Coordinates of C-alpha atoms and ligand atoms in Angstrom, one line a residue:
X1 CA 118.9 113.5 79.3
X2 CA 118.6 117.3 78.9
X3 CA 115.3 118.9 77.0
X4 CA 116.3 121.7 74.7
X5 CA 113.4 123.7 72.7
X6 CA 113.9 124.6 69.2
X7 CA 115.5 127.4 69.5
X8 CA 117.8 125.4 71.8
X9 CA 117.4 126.8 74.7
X10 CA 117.8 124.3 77.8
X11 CA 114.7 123.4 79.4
X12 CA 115.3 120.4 81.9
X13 CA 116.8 117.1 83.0
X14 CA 115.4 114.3 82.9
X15 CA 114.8 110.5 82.4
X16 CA 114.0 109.1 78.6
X17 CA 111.6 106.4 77.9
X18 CA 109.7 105.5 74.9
X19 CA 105.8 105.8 75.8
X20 CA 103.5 107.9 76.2
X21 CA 105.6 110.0 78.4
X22 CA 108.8 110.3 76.7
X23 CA 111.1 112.5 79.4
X24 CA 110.2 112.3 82.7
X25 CA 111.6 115.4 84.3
X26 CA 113.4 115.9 87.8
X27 CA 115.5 118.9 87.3
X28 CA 115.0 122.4 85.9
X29 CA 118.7 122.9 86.6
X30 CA 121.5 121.0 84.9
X31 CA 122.7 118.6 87.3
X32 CA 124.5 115.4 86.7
X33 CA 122.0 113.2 89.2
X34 CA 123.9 111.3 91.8
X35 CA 123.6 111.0 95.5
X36 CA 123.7 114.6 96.8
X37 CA 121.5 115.1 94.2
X38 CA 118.7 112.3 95.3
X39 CA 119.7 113.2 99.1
X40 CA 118.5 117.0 98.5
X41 CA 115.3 115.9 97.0
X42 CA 114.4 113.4 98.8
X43 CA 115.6 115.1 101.8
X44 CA 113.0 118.5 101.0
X45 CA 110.2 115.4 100.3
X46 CA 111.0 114.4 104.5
X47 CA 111.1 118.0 105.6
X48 CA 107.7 119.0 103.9
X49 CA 106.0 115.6 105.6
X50 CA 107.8 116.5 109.2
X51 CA 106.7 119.8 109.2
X52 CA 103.0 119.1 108.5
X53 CA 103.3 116.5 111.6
X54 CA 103.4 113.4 109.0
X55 CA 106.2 111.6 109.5
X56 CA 106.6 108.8 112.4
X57 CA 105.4 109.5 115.6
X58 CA 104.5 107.1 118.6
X59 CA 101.6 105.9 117.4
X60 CA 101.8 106.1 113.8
X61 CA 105.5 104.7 111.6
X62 CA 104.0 104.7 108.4
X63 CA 103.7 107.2 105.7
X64 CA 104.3 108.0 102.1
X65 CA 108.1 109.3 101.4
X66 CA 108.0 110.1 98.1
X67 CA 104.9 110.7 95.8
X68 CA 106.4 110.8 92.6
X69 CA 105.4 114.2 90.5
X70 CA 104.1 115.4 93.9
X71 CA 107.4 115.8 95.2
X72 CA 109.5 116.7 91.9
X73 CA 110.7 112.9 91.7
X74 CA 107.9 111.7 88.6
X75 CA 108.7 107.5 88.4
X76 CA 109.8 107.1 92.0
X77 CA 107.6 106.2 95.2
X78 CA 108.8 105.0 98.3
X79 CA 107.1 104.3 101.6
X80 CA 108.4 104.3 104.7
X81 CA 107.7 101.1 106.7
X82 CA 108.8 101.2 110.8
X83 CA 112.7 101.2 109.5
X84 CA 112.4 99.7 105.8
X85 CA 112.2 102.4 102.7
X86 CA 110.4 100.2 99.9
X87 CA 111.3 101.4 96.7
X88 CA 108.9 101.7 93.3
X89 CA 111.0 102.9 90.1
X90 CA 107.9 103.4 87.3
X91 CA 110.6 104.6 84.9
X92 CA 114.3 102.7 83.9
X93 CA 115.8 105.6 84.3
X94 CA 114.6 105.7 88.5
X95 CA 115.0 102.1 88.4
X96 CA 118.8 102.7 87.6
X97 CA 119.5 105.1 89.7
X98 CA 118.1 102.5 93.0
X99 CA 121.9 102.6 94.4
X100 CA 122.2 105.9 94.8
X101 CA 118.7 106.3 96.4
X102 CA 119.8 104.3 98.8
X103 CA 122.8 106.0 99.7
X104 CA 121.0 108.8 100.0
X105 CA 118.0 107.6 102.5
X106 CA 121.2 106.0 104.3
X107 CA 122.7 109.6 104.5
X108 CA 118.9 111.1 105.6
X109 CA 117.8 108.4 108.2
X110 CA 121.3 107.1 110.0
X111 CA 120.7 104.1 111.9
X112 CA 116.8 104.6 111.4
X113 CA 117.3 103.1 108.6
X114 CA 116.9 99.4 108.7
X115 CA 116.6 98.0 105.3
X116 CA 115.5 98.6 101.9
X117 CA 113.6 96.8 99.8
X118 CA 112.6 97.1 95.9
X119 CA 109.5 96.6 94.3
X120 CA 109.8 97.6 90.7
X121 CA 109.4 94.7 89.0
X122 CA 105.4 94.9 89.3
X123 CA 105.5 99.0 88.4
X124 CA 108.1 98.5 85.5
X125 CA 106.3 95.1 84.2
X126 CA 102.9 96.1 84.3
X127 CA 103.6 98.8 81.7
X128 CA 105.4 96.4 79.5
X129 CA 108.4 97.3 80.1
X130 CA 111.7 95.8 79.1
X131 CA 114.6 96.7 81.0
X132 CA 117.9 96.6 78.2
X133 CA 120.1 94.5 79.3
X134 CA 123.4 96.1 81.5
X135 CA 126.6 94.9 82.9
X136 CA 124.7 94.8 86.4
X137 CA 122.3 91.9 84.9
X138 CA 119.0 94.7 84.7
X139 CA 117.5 92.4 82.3
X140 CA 116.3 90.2 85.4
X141 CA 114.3 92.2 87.0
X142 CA 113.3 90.9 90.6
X143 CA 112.2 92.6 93.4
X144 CA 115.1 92.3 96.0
X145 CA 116.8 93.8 99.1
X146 CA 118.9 96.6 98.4
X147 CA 120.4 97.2 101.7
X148 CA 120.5 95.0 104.6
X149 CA 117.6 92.5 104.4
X150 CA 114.0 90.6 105.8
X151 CA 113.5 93.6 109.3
X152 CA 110.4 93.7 111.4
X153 CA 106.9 94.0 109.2
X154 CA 105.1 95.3 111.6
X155 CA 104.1 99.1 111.8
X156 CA 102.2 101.3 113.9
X157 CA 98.8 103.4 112.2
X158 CA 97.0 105.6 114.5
X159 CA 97.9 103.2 117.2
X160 CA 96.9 100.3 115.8
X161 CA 99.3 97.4 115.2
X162 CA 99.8 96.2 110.8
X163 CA 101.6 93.1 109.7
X164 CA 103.1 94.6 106.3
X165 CA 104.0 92.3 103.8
X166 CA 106.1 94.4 100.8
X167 CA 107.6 91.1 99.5
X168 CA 104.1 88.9 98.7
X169 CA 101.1 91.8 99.2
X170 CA 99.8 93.9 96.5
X171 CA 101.7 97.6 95.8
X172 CA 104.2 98.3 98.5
X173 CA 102.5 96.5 100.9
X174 CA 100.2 98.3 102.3
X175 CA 97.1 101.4 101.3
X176 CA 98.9 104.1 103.2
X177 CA 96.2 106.6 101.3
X178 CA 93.8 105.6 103.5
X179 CA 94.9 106.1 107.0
X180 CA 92.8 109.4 106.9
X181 CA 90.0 107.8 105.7
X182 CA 90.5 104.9 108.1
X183 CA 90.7 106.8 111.3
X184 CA 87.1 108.7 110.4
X185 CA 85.6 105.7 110.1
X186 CA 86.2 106.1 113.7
X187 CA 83.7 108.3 113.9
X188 CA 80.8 106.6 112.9
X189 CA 81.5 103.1 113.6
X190 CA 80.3 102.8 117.5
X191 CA 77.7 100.3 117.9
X192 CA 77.0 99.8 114.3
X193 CA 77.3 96.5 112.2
X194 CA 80.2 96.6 109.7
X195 CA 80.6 96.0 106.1
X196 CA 84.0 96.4 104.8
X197 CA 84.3 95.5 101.3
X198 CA 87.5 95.3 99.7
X199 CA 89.4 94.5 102.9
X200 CA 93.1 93.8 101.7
X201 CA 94.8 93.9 105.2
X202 CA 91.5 94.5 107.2
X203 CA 92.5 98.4 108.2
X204 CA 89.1 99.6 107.9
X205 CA 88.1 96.7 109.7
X206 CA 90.3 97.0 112.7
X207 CA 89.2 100.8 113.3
X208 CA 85.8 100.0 113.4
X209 CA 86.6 97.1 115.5
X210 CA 88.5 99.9 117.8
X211 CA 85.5 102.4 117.8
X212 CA 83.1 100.0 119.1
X213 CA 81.5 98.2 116.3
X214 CA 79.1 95.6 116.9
X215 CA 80.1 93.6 114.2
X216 CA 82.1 93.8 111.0
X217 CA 82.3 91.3 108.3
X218 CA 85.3 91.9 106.1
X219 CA 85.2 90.8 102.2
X220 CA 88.1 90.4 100.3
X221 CA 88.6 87.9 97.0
X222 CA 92.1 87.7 97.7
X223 CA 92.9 85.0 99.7
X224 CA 96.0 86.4 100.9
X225 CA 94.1 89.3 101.8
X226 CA 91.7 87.7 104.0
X227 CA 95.1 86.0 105.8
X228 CA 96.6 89.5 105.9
X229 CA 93.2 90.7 107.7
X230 CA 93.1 87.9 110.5
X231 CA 96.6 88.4 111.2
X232 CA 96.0 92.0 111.9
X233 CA 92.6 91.6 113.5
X234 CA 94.2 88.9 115.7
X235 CA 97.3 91.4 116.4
X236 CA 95.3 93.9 118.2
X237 CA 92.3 92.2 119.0
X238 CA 93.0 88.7 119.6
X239 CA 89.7 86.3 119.0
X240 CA 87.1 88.6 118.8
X241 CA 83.9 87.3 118.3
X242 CA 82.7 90.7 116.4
X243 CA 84.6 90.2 113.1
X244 CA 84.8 87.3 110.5
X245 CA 86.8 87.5 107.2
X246 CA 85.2 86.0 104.1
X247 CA 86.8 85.3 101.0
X248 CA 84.1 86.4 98.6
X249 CA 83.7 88.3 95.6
X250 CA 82.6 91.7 97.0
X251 CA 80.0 92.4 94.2
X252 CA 78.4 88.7 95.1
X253 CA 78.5 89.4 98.8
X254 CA 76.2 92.7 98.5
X255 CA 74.3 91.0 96.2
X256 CA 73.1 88.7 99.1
X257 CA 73.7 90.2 102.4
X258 CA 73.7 93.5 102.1
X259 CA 70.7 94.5 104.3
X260 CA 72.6 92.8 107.2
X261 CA 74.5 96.3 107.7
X262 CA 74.5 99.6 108.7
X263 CA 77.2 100.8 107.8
X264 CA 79.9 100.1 104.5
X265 CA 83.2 100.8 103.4
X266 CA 83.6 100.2 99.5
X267 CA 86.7 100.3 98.5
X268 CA 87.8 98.8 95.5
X269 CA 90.9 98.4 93.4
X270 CA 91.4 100.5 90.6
X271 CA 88.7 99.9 88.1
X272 CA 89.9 101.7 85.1
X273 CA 94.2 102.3 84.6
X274 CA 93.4 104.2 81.4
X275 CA 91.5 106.3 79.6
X276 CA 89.8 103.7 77.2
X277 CA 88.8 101.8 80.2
X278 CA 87.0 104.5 82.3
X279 CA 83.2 104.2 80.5
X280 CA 83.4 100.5 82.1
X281 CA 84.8 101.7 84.8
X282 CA 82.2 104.2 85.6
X283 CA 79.6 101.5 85.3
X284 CA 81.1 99.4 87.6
X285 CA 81.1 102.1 90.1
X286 CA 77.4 102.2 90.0
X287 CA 76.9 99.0 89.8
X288 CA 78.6 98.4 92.8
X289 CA 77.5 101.5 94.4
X290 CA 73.8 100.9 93.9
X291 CA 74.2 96.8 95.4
X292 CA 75.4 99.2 98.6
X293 CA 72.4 101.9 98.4
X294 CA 70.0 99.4 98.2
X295 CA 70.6 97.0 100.9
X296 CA 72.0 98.7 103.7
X297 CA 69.6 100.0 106.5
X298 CA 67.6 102.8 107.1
X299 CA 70.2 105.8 109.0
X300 CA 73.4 103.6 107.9
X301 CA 76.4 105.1 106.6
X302 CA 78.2 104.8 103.3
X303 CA 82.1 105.2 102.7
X304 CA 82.7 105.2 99.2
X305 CA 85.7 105.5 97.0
X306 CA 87.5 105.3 93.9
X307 CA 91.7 105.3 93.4
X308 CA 91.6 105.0 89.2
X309 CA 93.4 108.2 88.6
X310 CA 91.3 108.6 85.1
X311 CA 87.9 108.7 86.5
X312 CA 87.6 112.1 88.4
X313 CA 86.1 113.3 91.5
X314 CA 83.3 114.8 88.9
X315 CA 82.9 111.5 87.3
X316 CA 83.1 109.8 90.1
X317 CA 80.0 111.7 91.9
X318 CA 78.0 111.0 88.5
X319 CA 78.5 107.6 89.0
X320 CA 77.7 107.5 92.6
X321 CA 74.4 110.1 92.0
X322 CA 73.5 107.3 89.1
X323 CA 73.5 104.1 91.7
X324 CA 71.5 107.0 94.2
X325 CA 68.6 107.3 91.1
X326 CA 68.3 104.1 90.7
X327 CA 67.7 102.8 94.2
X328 CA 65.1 105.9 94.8
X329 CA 67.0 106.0 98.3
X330 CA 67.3 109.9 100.1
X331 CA 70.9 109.9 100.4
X332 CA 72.7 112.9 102.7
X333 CA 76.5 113.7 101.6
X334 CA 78.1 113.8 104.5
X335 CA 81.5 114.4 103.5
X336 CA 84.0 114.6 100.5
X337 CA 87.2 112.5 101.1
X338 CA 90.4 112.8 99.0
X339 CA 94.1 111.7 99.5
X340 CA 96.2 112.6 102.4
X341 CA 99.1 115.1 102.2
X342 CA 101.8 112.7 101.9
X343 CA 100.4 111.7 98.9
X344 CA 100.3 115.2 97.6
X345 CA 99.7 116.8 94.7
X346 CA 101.6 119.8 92.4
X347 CA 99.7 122.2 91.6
X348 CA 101.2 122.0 88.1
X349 CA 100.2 118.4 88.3
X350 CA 96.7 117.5 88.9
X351 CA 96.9 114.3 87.5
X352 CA 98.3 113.0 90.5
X353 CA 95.0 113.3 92.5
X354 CA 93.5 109.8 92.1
X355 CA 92.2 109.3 95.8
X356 CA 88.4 110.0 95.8
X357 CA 85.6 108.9 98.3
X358 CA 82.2 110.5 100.1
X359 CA 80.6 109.5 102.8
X360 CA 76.6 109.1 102.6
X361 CA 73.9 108.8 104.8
X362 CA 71.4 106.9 103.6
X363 CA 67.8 107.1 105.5
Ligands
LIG1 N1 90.5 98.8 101.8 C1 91.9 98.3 101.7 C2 92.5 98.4 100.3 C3 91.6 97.8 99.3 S1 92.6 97.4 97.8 C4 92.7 99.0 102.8 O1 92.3 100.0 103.4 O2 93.9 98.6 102.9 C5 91.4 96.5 96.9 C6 91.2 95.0 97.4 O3 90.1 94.5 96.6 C7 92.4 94.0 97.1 O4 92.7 93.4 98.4 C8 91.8 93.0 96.2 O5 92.2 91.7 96.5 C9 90.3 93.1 96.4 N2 89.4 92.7 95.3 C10 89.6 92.9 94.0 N3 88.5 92.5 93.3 C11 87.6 92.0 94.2 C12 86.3 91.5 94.1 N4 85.7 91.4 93.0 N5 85.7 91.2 95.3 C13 86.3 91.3 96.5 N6 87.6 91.8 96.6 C14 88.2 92.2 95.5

């Protein structure tokens, strides 16, 4: 729909939906959205992550396409999987307009393109959503192959070798945000023991497997997770004595072993998704944080993060300074860690940082 202010002036194009977000806008330019339109957007979204060096490359085929508000496109994400686009509509109006997105990654990628798969039904669900009923059936909505159909699930990150599943696994299939975080774990993982907590598909634990940990223990609740993690484990390492999975609650798990380690990735899910949720929130963070602090060894290392967009980097540092306090520990900051650049943010919309971390050193 087009936005006019009172004085009827035009101001933009852009999808309606009754919420708390009533036009989502993708245009400040008339324009009757169709293919060229999608391609030329979604074409500028390619251009700005090959010209920083993001897109594939022969040891990474994995990235962020699209980052909704981040690249003018608010209610669309897709990520690029080694050949297979998976598609994310969080508004009816992007969900509708799926065909013509894929025309238009057809018309960008060629034959590069192998198959594209959407994965709206958890975005548009989750919210509440109801998709109206159309002549095309939308009032089913499933997650299905839009072009072609099932293609290799296995990418390339920084060398390493990831079995992706966008069908079953949670989001698109994958934490793309962290592949910057991932590879500086890197960095400090050499003869250390391993904690990662939160494992989901057991990246952290594979780069600190690569960089010469002694051991790492992976956590995850999920027990698709911890499936997901010895699948990619066995892809690059084979049996390696160094790593064991355990399907554990992550908060338990540091409640009892923590002193085992010295060194910890904490990465949870999103604690808060809105605003009324963040006090909570915030306590869990120090909660969990301050199971971490206590327990790990003396000279160990900390990688801590948070991906609920409503609790901010500022927050989140209170939080972490809190489970600090209460453990008496001398803690370093080493480092501040964010998002990476193909999940980037407009300046005129800050609300799309949600990626926080630090890394501590904790004597
Ligand atoms: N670090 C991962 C992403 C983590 S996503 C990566 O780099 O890919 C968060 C994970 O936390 C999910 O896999 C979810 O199953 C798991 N999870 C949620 N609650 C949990 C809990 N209480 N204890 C352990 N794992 C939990």
């Amino acid at each position: 729909m087009e936005v006019y202010s009172a004085k009827d002036e035009y101001l933009g194009t852009g999808h309606y939906q009754k919420g708390s977000i009533m036009v989502r806008i993708f245009s400040f330019e008339k324009v009757v959205p169709g293919v060229s339109f999608w391609k030329s957007k979604i074409q500028k979204a390619f251009d700005y992550r090959k010209s920083i060096g993001l897109t594939d490359d022969a040891n990474t085929n994995v990235y962020r396409l699209v980052y909704g508000e981040g690249d003018g496109l608010p209610g669309l994400i897709i990520d690029y999987y080694n050949g297979t686009a998976v598609i994310q509509a969080h508004s009816i109006g992007m969900y509708r307009e799926r065909n013509h997105l894929v025309e238009a990654l057809k018309e960008i990628y060629g034959t590069k393109l192998k198959a594209v798969y959407d994965k709206s039904k958890e975005s548009l669900g989750a919210s509440g959503t109801k998709v109206p009923p159309e002549s095309e059936g939308e009032s089913e909505l499933k997650n299905s192959y839009l072009f072609a159909s099932d293609h290799e699930k296995q990418v390339l990150e920084n060398g390493l070798r990831f079995h992706i599943d966008w069908e079953e696994g949670q989001k698109t299939g994958f934490f793309i945000d962290q592949r910057e975080n991932r590879k500086l774990v890197a960095q400090y993982a050499a003869g250390r023991k391993v904690l990662d907590c939160f494992c989901y598909a057991g990246g952290f634990s594979a780069y600190a497997l690569k960089a010469g940990a002694t051991q790492v223990h992976s956590v995850d609740s999920s027990k698709t997770a911890i499936k997901l993690t010895d699948t990619n484990i066995g892809l690059n390492f084979g049996k390696d004595a160094r790593q064991t999975s355990f399907d554990a609650d992550a908060f338990d798990f540091l409640g009892s072993h923590s002193s085992e380690y010295d060194m910890m990735i904490v990465d949870p899910p999103a604690f808060a998704k809105h605003r009324d949720a963040r006090h909570q929130a915030v306590m869990g963070y120090r909660r969990l944080n301050a199971l971490a602090i206590k327990g790990i060894k003396p000279g160990g290392i900390i990688l801590t993060f948070s991906c609920s967009q409503v609790v901010d980097k500022y927050l989140f540092h209170g939080a972490i300074t809190a489970a600090a306090i209460e453990t008496g520990r001398s803690i370093r900051i080493v480092k501040y860690l964010s998002q990476p650049a193909d999940h980037p943010i407009s300046i005129y919309h800050p609300e799309g940082e949600y990626l926080k971390g630090m890394v501590l050193y904790v004597e």
